[in-house]
mmCIF file of C-alpha atoms in Angstrom:
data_model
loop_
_atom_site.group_PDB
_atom_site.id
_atom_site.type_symbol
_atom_site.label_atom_id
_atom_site.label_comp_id
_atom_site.label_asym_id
_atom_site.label_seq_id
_atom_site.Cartn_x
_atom_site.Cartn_y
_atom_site.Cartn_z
ATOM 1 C CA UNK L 9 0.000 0.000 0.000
ATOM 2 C CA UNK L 10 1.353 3.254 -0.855
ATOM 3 C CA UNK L 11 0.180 5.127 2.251
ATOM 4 C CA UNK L 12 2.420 2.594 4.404
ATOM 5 C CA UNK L 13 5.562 3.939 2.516
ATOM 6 C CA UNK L 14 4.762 7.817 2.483
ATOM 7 C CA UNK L 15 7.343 9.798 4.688
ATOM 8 C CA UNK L 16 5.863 11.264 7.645
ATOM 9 C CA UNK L 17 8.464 13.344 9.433
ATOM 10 C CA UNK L 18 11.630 14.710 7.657
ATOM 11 C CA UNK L 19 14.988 14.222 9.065
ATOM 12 C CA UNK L 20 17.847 16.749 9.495
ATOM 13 C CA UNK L 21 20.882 16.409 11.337
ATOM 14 C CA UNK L 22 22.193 19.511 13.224
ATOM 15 C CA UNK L 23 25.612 18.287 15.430
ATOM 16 C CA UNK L 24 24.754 15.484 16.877
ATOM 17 C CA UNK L 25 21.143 16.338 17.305
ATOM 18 C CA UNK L 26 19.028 14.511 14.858
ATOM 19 C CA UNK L 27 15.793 17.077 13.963
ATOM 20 C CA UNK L 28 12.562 15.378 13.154
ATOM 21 C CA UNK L 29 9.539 17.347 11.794
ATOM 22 C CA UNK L 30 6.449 16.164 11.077
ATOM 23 C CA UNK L 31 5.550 16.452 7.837
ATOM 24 C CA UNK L 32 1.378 16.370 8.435
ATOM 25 C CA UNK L 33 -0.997 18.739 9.753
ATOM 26 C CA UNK L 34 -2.884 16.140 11.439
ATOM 27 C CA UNK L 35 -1.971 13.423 13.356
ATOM 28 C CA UNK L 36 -5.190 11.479 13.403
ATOM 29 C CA UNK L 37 -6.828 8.391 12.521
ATOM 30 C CA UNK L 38 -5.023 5.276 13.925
ATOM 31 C CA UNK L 39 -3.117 3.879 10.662
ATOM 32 C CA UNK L 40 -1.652 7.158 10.099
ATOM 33 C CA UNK L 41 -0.353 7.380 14.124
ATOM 34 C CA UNK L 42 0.835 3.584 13.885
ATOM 35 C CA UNK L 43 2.810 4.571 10.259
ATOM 36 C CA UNK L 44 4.207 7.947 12.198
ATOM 37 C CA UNK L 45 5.143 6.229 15.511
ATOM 38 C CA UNK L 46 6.960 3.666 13.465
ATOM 39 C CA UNK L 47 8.682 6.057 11.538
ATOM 40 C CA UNK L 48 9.744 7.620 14.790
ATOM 41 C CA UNK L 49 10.532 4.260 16.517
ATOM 42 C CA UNK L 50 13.123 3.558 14.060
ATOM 43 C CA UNK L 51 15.193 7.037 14.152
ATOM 44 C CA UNK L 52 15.958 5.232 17.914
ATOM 45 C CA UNK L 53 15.855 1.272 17.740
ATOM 46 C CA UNK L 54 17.564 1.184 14.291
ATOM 47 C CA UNK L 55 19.297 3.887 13.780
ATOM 48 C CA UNK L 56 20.133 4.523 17.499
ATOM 49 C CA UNK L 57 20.178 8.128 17.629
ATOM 50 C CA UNK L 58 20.343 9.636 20.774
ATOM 51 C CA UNK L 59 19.589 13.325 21.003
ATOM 52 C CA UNK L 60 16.365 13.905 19.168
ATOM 53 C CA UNK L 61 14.493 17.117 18.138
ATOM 54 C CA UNK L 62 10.815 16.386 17.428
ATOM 55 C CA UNK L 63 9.372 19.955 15.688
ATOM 56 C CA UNK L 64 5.760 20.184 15.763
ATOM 57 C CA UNK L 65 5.865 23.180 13.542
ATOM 58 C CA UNK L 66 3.547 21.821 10.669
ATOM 59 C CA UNK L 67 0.849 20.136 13.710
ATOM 60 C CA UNK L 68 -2.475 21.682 14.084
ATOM 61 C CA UNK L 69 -4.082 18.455 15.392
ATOM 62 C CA UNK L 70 -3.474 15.374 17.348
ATOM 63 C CA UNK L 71 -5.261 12.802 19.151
ATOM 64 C CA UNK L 72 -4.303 10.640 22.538
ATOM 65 C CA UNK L 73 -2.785 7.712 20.367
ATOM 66 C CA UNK L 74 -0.508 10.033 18.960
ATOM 67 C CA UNK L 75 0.603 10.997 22.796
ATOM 68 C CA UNK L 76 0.340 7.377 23.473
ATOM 69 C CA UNK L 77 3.602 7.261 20.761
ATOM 70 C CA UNK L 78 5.231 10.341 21.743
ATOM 71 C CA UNK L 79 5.403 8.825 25.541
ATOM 72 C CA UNK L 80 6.355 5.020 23.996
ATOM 73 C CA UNK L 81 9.261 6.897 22.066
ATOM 74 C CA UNK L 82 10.044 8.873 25.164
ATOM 75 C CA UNK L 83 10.515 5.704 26.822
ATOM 76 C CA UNK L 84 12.675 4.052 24.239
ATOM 77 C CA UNK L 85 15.219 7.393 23.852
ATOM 78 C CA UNK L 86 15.817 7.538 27.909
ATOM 79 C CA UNK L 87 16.585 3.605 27.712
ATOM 80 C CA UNK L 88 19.057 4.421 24.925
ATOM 81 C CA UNK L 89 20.865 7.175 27.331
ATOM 82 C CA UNK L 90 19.272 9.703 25.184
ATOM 83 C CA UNK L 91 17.525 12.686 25.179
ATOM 84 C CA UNK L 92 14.007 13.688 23.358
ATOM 85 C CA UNK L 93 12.999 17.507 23.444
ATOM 86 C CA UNK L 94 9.853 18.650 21.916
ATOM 87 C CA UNK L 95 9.394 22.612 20.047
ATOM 88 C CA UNK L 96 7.119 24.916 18.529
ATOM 89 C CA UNK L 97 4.142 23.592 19.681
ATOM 90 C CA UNK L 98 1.007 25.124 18.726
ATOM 91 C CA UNK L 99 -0.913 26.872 22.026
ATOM 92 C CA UNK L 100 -4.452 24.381 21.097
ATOM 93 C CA UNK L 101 -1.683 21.592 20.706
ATOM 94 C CA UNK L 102 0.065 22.588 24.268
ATOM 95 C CA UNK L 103 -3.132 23.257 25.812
ATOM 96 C CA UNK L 104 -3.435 19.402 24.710
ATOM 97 C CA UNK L 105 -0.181 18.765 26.847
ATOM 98 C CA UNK L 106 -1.298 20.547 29.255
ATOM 99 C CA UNK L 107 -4.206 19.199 30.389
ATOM 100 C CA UNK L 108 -2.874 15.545 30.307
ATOM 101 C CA UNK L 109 -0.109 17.078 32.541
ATOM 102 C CA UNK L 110 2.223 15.704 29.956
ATOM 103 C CA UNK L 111 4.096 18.693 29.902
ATOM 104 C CA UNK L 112 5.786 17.690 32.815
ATOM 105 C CA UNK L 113 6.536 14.604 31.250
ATOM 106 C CA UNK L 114 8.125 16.035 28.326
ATOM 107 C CA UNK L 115 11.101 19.194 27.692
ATOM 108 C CA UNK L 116 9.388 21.429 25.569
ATOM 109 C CA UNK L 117 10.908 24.462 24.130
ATOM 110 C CA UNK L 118 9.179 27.599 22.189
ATOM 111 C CA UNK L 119 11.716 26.652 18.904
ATOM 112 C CA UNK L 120 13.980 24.407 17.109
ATOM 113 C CA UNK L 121 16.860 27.375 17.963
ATOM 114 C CA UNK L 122 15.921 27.100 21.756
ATOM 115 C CA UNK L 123 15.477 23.525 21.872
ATOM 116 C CA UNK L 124 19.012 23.119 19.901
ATOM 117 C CA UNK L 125 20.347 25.226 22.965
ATOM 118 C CA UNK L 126 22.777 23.304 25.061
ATOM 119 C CA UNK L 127 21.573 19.965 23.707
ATOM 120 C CA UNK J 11 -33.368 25.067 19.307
ATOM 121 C CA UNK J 12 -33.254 26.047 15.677
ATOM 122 C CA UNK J 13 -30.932 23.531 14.407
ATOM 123 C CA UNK J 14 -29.138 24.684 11.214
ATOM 124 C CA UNK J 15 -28.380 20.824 10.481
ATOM 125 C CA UNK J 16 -29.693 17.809 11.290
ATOM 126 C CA UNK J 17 -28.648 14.452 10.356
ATOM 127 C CA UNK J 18 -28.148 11.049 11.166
ATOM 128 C CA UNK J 19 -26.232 8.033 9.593
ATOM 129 C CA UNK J 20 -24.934 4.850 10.227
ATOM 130 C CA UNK J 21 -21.136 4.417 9.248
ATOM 131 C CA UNK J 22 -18.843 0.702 9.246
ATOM 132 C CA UNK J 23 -16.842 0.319 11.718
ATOM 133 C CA UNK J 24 -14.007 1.702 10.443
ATOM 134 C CA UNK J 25 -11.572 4.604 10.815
ATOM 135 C CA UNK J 26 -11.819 6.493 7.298
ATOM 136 C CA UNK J 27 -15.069 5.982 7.281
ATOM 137 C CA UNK J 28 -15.002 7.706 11.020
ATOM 138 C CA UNK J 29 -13.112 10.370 9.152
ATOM 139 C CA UNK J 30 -15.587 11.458 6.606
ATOM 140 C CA UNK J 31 -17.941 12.145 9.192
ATOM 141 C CA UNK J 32 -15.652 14.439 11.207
ATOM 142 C CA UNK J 33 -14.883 16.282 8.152
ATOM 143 C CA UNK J 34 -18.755 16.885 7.387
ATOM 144 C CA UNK J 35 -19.427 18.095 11.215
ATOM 145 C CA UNK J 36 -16.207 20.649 11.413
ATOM 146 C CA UNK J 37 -17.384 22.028 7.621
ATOM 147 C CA UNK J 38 -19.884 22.920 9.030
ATOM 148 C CA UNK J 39 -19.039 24.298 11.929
ATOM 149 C CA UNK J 40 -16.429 26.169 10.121
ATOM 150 C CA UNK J 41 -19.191 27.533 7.841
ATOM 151 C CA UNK J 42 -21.067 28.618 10.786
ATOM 152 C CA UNK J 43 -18.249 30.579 12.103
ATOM 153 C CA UNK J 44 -17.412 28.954 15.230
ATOM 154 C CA UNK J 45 -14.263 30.034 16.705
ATOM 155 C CA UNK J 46 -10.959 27.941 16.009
ATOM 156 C CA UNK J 47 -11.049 27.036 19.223
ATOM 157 C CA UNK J 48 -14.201 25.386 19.167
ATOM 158 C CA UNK J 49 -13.751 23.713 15.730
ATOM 159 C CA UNK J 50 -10.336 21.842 16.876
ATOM 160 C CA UNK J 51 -12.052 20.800 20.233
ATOM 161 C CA UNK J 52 -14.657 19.149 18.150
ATOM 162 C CA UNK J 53 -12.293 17.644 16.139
ATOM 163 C CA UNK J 54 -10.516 16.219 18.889
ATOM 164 C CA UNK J 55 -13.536 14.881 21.069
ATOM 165 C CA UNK J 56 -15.024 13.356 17.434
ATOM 166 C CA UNK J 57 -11.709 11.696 16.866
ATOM 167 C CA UNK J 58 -11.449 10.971 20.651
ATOM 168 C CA UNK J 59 -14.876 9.689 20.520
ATOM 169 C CA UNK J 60 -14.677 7.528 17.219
ATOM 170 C CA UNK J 61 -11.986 6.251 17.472
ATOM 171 C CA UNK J 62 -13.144 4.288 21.390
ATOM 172 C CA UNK J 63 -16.484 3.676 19.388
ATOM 173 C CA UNK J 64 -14.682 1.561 16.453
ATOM 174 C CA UNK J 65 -11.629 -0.275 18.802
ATOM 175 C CA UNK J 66 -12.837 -0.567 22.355
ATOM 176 C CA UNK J 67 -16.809 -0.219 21.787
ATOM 177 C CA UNK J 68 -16.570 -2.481 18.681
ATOM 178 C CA UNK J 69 -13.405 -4.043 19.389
ATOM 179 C CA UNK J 70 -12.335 -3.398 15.923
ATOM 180 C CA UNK J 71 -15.140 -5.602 14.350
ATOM 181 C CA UNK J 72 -15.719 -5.157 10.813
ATOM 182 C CA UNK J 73 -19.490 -6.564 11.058
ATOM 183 C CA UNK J 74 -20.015 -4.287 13.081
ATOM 184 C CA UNK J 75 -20.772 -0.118 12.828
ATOM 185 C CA UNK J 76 -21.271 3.091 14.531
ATOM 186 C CA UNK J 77 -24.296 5.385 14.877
ATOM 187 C CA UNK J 78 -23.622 9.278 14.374
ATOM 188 C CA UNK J 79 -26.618 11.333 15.670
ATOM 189 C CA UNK J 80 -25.678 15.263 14.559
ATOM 190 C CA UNK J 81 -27.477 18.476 15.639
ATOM 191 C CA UNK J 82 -25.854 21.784 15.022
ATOM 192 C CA UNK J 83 -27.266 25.105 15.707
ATOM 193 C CA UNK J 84 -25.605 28.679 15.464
ATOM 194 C CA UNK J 85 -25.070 28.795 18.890
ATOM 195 C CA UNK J 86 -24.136 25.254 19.916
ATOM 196 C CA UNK J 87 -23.938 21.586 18.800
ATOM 197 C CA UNK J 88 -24.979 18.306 19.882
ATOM 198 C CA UNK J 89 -23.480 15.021 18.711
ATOM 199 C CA UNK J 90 -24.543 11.168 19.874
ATOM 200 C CA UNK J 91 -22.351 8.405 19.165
ATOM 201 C CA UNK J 92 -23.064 4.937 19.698
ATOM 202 C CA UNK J 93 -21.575 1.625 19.082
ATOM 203 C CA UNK J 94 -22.524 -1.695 19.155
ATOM 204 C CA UNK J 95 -20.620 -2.941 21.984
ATOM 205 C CA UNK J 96 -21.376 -3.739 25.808
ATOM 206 C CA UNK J 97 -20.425 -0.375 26.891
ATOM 207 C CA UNK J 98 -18.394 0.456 29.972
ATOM 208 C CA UNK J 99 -18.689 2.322 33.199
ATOM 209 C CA UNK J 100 -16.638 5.648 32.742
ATOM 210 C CA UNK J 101 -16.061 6.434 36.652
ATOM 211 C CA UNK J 102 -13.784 3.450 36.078
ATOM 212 C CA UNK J 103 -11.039 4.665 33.995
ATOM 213 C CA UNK J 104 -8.090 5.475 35.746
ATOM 214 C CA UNK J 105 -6.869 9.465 35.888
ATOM 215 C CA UNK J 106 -4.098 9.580 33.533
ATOM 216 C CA UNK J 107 -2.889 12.628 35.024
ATOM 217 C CA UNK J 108 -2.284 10.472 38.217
ATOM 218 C CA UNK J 109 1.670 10.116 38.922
ATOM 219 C CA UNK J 110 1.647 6.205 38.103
ATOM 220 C CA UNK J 111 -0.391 7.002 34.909
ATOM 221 C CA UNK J 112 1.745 9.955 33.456
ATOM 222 C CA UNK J 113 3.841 7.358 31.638
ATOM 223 C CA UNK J 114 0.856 5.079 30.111
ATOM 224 C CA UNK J 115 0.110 5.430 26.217
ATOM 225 C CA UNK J 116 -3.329 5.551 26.586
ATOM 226 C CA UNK J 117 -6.401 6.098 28.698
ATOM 227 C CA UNK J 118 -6.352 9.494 28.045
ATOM 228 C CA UNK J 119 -9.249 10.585 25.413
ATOM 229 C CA UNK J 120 -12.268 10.847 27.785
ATOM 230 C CA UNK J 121 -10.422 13.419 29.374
ATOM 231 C CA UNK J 122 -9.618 15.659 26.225
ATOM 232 C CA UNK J 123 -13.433 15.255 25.336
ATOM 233 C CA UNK J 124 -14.176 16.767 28.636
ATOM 234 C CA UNK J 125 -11.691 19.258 28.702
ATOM 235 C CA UNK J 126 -12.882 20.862 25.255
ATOM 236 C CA UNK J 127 -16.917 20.096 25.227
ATOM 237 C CA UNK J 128 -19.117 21.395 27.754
ATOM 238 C CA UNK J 129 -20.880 18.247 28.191
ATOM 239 C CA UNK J 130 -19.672 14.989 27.670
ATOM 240 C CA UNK J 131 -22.586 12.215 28.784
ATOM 241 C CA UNK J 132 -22.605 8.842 28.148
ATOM 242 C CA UNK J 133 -25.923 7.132 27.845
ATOM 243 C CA UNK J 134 -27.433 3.558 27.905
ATOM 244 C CA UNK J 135 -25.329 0.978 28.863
ATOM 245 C CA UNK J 136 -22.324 3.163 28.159
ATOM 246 C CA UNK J 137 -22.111 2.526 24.980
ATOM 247 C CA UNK J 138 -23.364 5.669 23.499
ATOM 248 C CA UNK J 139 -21.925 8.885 24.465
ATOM 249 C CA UNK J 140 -23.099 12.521 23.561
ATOM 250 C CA UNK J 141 -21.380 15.456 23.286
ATOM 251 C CA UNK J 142 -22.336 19.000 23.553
ATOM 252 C CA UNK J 143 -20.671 22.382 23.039
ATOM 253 C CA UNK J 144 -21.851 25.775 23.474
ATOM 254 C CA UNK J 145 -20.349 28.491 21.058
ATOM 255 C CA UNK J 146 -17.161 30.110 22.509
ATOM 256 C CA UNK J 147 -16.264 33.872 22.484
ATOM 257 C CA UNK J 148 -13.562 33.040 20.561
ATOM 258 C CA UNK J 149 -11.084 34.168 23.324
ATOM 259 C CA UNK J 150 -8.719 31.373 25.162
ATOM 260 C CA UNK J 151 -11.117 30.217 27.683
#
């Protein structure tokens, strides 16, 4: 199926941070979070990267699954040794955060420059 | 209550199907005017709402499908979803803002459906669930 092999974040490297952005405006509808959290899963079991950027510039919507894979990749970078940082969130997306007190859970930073800061 | 639209349709129990309806419902309301805030609430709850319909009230069964019951006015909206399952008693999810929860993947969309409707009921043997939303201000509430 086509939709299975469609990017859904890009990839930069900046150092040794590796930058992910998702490409989507939404992150909805449960074969679309499964094909994004597996996309995300690999950047850290196969490709063991360590320091990780995830830019939410593009994201005007997402659902609980797609904080259930946010907190499963979370997870997998801190058993690594790593580090995941979250930026630019959206305020309706951070409100989102917010009110499932995940933003203790997770670094978040205003921007990619800010959350590049002393990485 | 004048309702603007009215309408009510049976969908498979399935997620792009799910998605088709949500798209018809937040036209609307985007046609109506409601405030941004109010359009990705409803969204949100929809997808929220859908989505435990089709996997949890369904359990992902293809024979069966969802009920969408949709009323929206120019000053608030009512929707009624209902599966086909044996419902569940909500009191009995866990907080997932509870320490020992933060780190769970899920158990976390009843809350978000609450947090951005003004009422969120569910109805019968828990199984059906209706939510209702009066227009914002359009200011951060």
């Amino acid at each position: 199926m086509a939709s299975t092999s469609h990017r859904k974040i890009d990839v930069e490297e900046i150092g040794d941070v590796t930058v992910a952005r998702f490409v989507d405006r939404k992150i909805l509808d449960e074969t679309n979070i499964q094909i994004v959290g597996n996309q995300l899963f690999t950047l850290v079991d196969d490709e063991g990267r360590r320091k990780i950027v995830l830019d939410f510039n593009n994201v005007e919507y997402l659902s609980s699954a797609a904080l259930g894979k946010l907190i499963t990749l979370d997870k997998k970078v801190k058993a690594n040794g790593g580090k995941l940082r979250l930026c630019s969130v959206r305020p309706e997306i951070y409100e989102v955060f917010a009110i499932t007190r995940l933003n203790k859970l997770f670094d978040m930073y205003d921007d990619q420059e800010k959350a590049l800061e002393g990485f | 209550m004048a309702w603007v639209e009215q309408f009510e349709t049976t969908i498979p129990n399935d997620t792009a199907a799910a998605i088709e309806v949500q798209e018809r419902i937040v036209s609307r309301l985007e046609e109506l005017g409601y405030p941004p805030r109010d359009v990705f609430g409803c969204r949100l709850a929809l997808e929220e709402a859908l989505v435990n319909a089709i996997k949890h009230g369904n359990d992902n069964d293809p024979s069966k499908s969802v009920r969408v019951k949709c009323c929206i006015g120019a000053e608030s909206f009512a929707i009624e979803i209902e599966d086909e399952g044996p419902g569940f008693e909500p009191q009995d999810v866990p907080d997932p803002t509870a320490e020992e929860n933060l780190e769970k993947p899920s158990g976390r969309g009843i809350m978000l459906m609450r947090a951005f409707m003004t009422r969120v009921d569910y109805q019968g043997r828990g199984n059906r669930v209706l939510l209702e939303k009066a227009r914002g201000n359009g200011d951060d509430e």
